[in-house]
GROMACS .gro file of C-alpha atoms in nm:
model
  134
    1UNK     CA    1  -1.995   0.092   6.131
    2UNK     CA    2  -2.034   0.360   5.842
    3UNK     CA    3  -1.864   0.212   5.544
    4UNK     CA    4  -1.617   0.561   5.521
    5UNK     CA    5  -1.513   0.392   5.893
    6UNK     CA    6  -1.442   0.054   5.748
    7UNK     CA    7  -1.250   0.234   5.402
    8UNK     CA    8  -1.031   0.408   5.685
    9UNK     CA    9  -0.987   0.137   5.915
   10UNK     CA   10  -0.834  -0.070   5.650
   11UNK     CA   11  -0.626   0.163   5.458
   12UNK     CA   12  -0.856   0.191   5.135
   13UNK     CA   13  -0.882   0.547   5.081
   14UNK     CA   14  -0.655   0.521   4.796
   15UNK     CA   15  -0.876   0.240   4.623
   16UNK     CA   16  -1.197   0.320   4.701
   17UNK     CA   17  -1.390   0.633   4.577
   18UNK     CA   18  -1.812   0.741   4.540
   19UNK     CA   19  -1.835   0.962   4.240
   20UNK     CA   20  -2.206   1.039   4.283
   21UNK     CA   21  -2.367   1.103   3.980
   22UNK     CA   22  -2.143   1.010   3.660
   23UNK     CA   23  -2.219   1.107   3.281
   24UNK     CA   24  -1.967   0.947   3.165
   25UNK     CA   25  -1.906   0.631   3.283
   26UNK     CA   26  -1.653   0.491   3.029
   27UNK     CA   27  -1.366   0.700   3.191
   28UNK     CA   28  -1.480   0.565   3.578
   29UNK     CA   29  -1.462   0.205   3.460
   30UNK     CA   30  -1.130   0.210   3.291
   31UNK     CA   31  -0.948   0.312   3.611
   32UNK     CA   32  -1.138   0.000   3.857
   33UNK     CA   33  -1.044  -0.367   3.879
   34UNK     CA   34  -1.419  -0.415   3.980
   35UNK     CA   35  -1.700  -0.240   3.944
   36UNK     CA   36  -1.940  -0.290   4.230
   37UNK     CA   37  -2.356  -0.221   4.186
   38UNK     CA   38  -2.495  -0.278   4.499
   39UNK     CA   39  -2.853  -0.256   4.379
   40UNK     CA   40  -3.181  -0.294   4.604
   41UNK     CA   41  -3.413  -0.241   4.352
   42UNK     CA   42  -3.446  -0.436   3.961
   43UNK     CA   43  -3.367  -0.151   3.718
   44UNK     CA   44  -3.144  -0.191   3.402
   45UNK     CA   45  -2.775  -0.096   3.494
   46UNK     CA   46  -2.636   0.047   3.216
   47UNK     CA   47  -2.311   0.056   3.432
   48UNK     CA   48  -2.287  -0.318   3.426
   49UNK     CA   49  -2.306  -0.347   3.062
   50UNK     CA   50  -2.038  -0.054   3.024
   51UNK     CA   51  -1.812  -0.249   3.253
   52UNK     CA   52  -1.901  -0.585   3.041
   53UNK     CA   53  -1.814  -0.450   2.728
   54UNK     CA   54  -1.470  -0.310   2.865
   55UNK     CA   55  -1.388  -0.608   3.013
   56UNK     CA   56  -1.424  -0.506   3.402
   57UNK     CA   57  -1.522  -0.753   3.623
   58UNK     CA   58  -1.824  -0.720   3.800
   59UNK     CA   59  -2.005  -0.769   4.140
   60UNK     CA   60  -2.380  -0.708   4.139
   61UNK     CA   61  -2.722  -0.757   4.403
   62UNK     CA   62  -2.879  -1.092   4.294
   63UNK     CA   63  -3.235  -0.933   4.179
   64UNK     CA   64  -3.428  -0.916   3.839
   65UNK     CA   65  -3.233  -0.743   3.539
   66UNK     CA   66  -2.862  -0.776   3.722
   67UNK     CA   67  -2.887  -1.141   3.723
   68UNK     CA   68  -2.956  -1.212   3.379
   69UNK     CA   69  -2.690  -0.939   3.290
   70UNK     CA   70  -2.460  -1.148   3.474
   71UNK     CA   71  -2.607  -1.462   3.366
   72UNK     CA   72  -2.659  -1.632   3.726
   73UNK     CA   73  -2.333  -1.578   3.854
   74UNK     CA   74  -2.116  -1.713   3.544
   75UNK     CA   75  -2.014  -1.365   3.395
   76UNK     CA   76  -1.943  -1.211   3.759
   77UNK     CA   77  -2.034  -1.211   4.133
   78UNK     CA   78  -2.394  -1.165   4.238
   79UNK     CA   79  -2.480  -1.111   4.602
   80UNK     CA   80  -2.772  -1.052   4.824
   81UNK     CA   81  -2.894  -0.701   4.846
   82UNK     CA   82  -2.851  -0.571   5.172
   83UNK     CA   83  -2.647  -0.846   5.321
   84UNK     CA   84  -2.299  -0.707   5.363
   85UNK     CA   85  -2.164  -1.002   5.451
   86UNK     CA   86  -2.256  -1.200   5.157
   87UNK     CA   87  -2.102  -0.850   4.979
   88UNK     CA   88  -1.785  -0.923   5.153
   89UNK     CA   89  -1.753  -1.273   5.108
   90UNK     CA   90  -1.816  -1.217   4.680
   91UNK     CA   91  -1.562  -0.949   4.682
   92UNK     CA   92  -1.297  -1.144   4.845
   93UNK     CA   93  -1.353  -1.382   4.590
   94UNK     CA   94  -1.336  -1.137   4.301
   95UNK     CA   95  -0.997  -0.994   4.437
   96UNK     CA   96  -0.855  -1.361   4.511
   97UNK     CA   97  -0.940  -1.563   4.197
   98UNK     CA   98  -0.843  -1.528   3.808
   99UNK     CA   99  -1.180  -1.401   3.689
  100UNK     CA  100  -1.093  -1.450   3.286
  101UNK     CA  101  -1.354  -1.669   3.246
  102UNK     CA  102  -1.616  -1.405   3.429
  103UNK     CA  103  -1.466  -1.125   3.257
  104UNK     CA  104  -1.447  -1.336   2.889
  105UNK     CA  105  -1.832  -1.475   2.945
  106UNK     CA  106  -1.957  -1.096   3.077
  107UNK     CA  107  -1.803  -0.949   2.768
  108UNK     CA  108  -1.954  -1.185   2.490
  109UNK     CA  109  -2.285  -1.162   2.682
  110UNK     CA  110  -2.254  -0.776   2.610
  111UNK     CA  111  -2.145  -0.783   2.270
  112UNK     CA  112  -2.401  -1.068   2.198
  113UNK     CA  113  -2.734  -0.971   2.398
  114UNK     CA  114  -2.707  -0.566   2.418
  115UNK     CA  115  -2.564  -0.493   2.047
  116UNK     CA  116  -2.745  -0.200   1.880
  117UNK     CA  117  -2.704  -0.344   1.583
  118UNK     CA  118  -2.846  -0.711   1.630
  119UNK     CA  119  -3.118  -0.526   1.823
  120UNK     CA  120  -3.215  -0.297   1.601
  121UNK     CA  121  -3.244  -0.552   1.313
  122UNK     CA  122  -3.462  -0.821   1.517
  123UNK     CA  123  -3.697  -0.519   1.590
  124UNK     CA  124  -3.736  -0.426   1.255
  125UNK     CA  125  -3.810  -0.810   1.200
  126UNK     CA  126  -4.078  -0.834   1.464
  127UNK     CA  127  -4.236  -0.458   1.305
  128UNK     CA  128  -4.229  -0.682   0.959
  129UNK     CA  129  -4.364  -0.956   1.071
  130UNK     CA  130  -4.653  -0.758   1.269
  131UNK     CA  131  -4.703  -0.620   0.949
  132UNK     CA  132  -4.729  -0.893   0.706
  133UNK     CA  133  -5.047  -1.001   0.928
  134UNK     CA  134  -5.189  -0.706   0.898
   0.00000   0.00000   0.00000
């Protein structure tokens, strides 16, 4: 069954949408309860770490990059790429659970691991310490 079938079928039009291609993602996530990223190949997903640092709850494929984004499972919902059911199953639990804990964990994994500003000064670290050997 095409997934626009299944939207239909159960009355979702109205909470379900595809942008396509988005340059600005900020304004997409802070209209969704969930932000879903349905990945079959590792890649870094910028999306997820928008949605972690606006405190949006977050369903991802279980491969490389997502999963330590989402820290095994403990700052969202990972599930098997390509196995809808699995998909299902995690998003019933998203929508039927208080996800604080996700949401709190997701967002001081953000601010923590992916901050410019911590990044940027263990970099210049690492260039110094290259350096010093020199």
């Amino acid at each position: 069954m095409e997934l626009q079938e299944v939207i239909k079928e159960y009355g979702l039009q109205n909470r379900v949408f595809f942008p396509g291609v988005i340059f600005d993602i900020a304004d997409y996530i802070a209209e969704v309860d969930v932000v879903a990223a349905p990945f079959t190949e590792p890649h870094f997903a910028r999306p997820i770490l928008e949605a972690g640092a606006m405190k949006t709850l977050v369903i991802a494929s279980d491969i490389d990059g997502t999963r330590e984004m989402i820290l095994n499972g403990e700052a969202g919902y990972l599930a098997r790429p390509n196995d809808i059911k699995h998909w299902s199953e995690q998003l019933s639990c998203a929508l039927s659970v208080d996800n604080g804990d996700k949401i709190t964990a997701m967002f001081n994994n953000t601010q923590r691991t992916y901050n410019a500003d911590v990044n940027a000064q263990a970099t210049i670290e690492q260039y110094r310490i290259v350096l010093e050997f020199r």
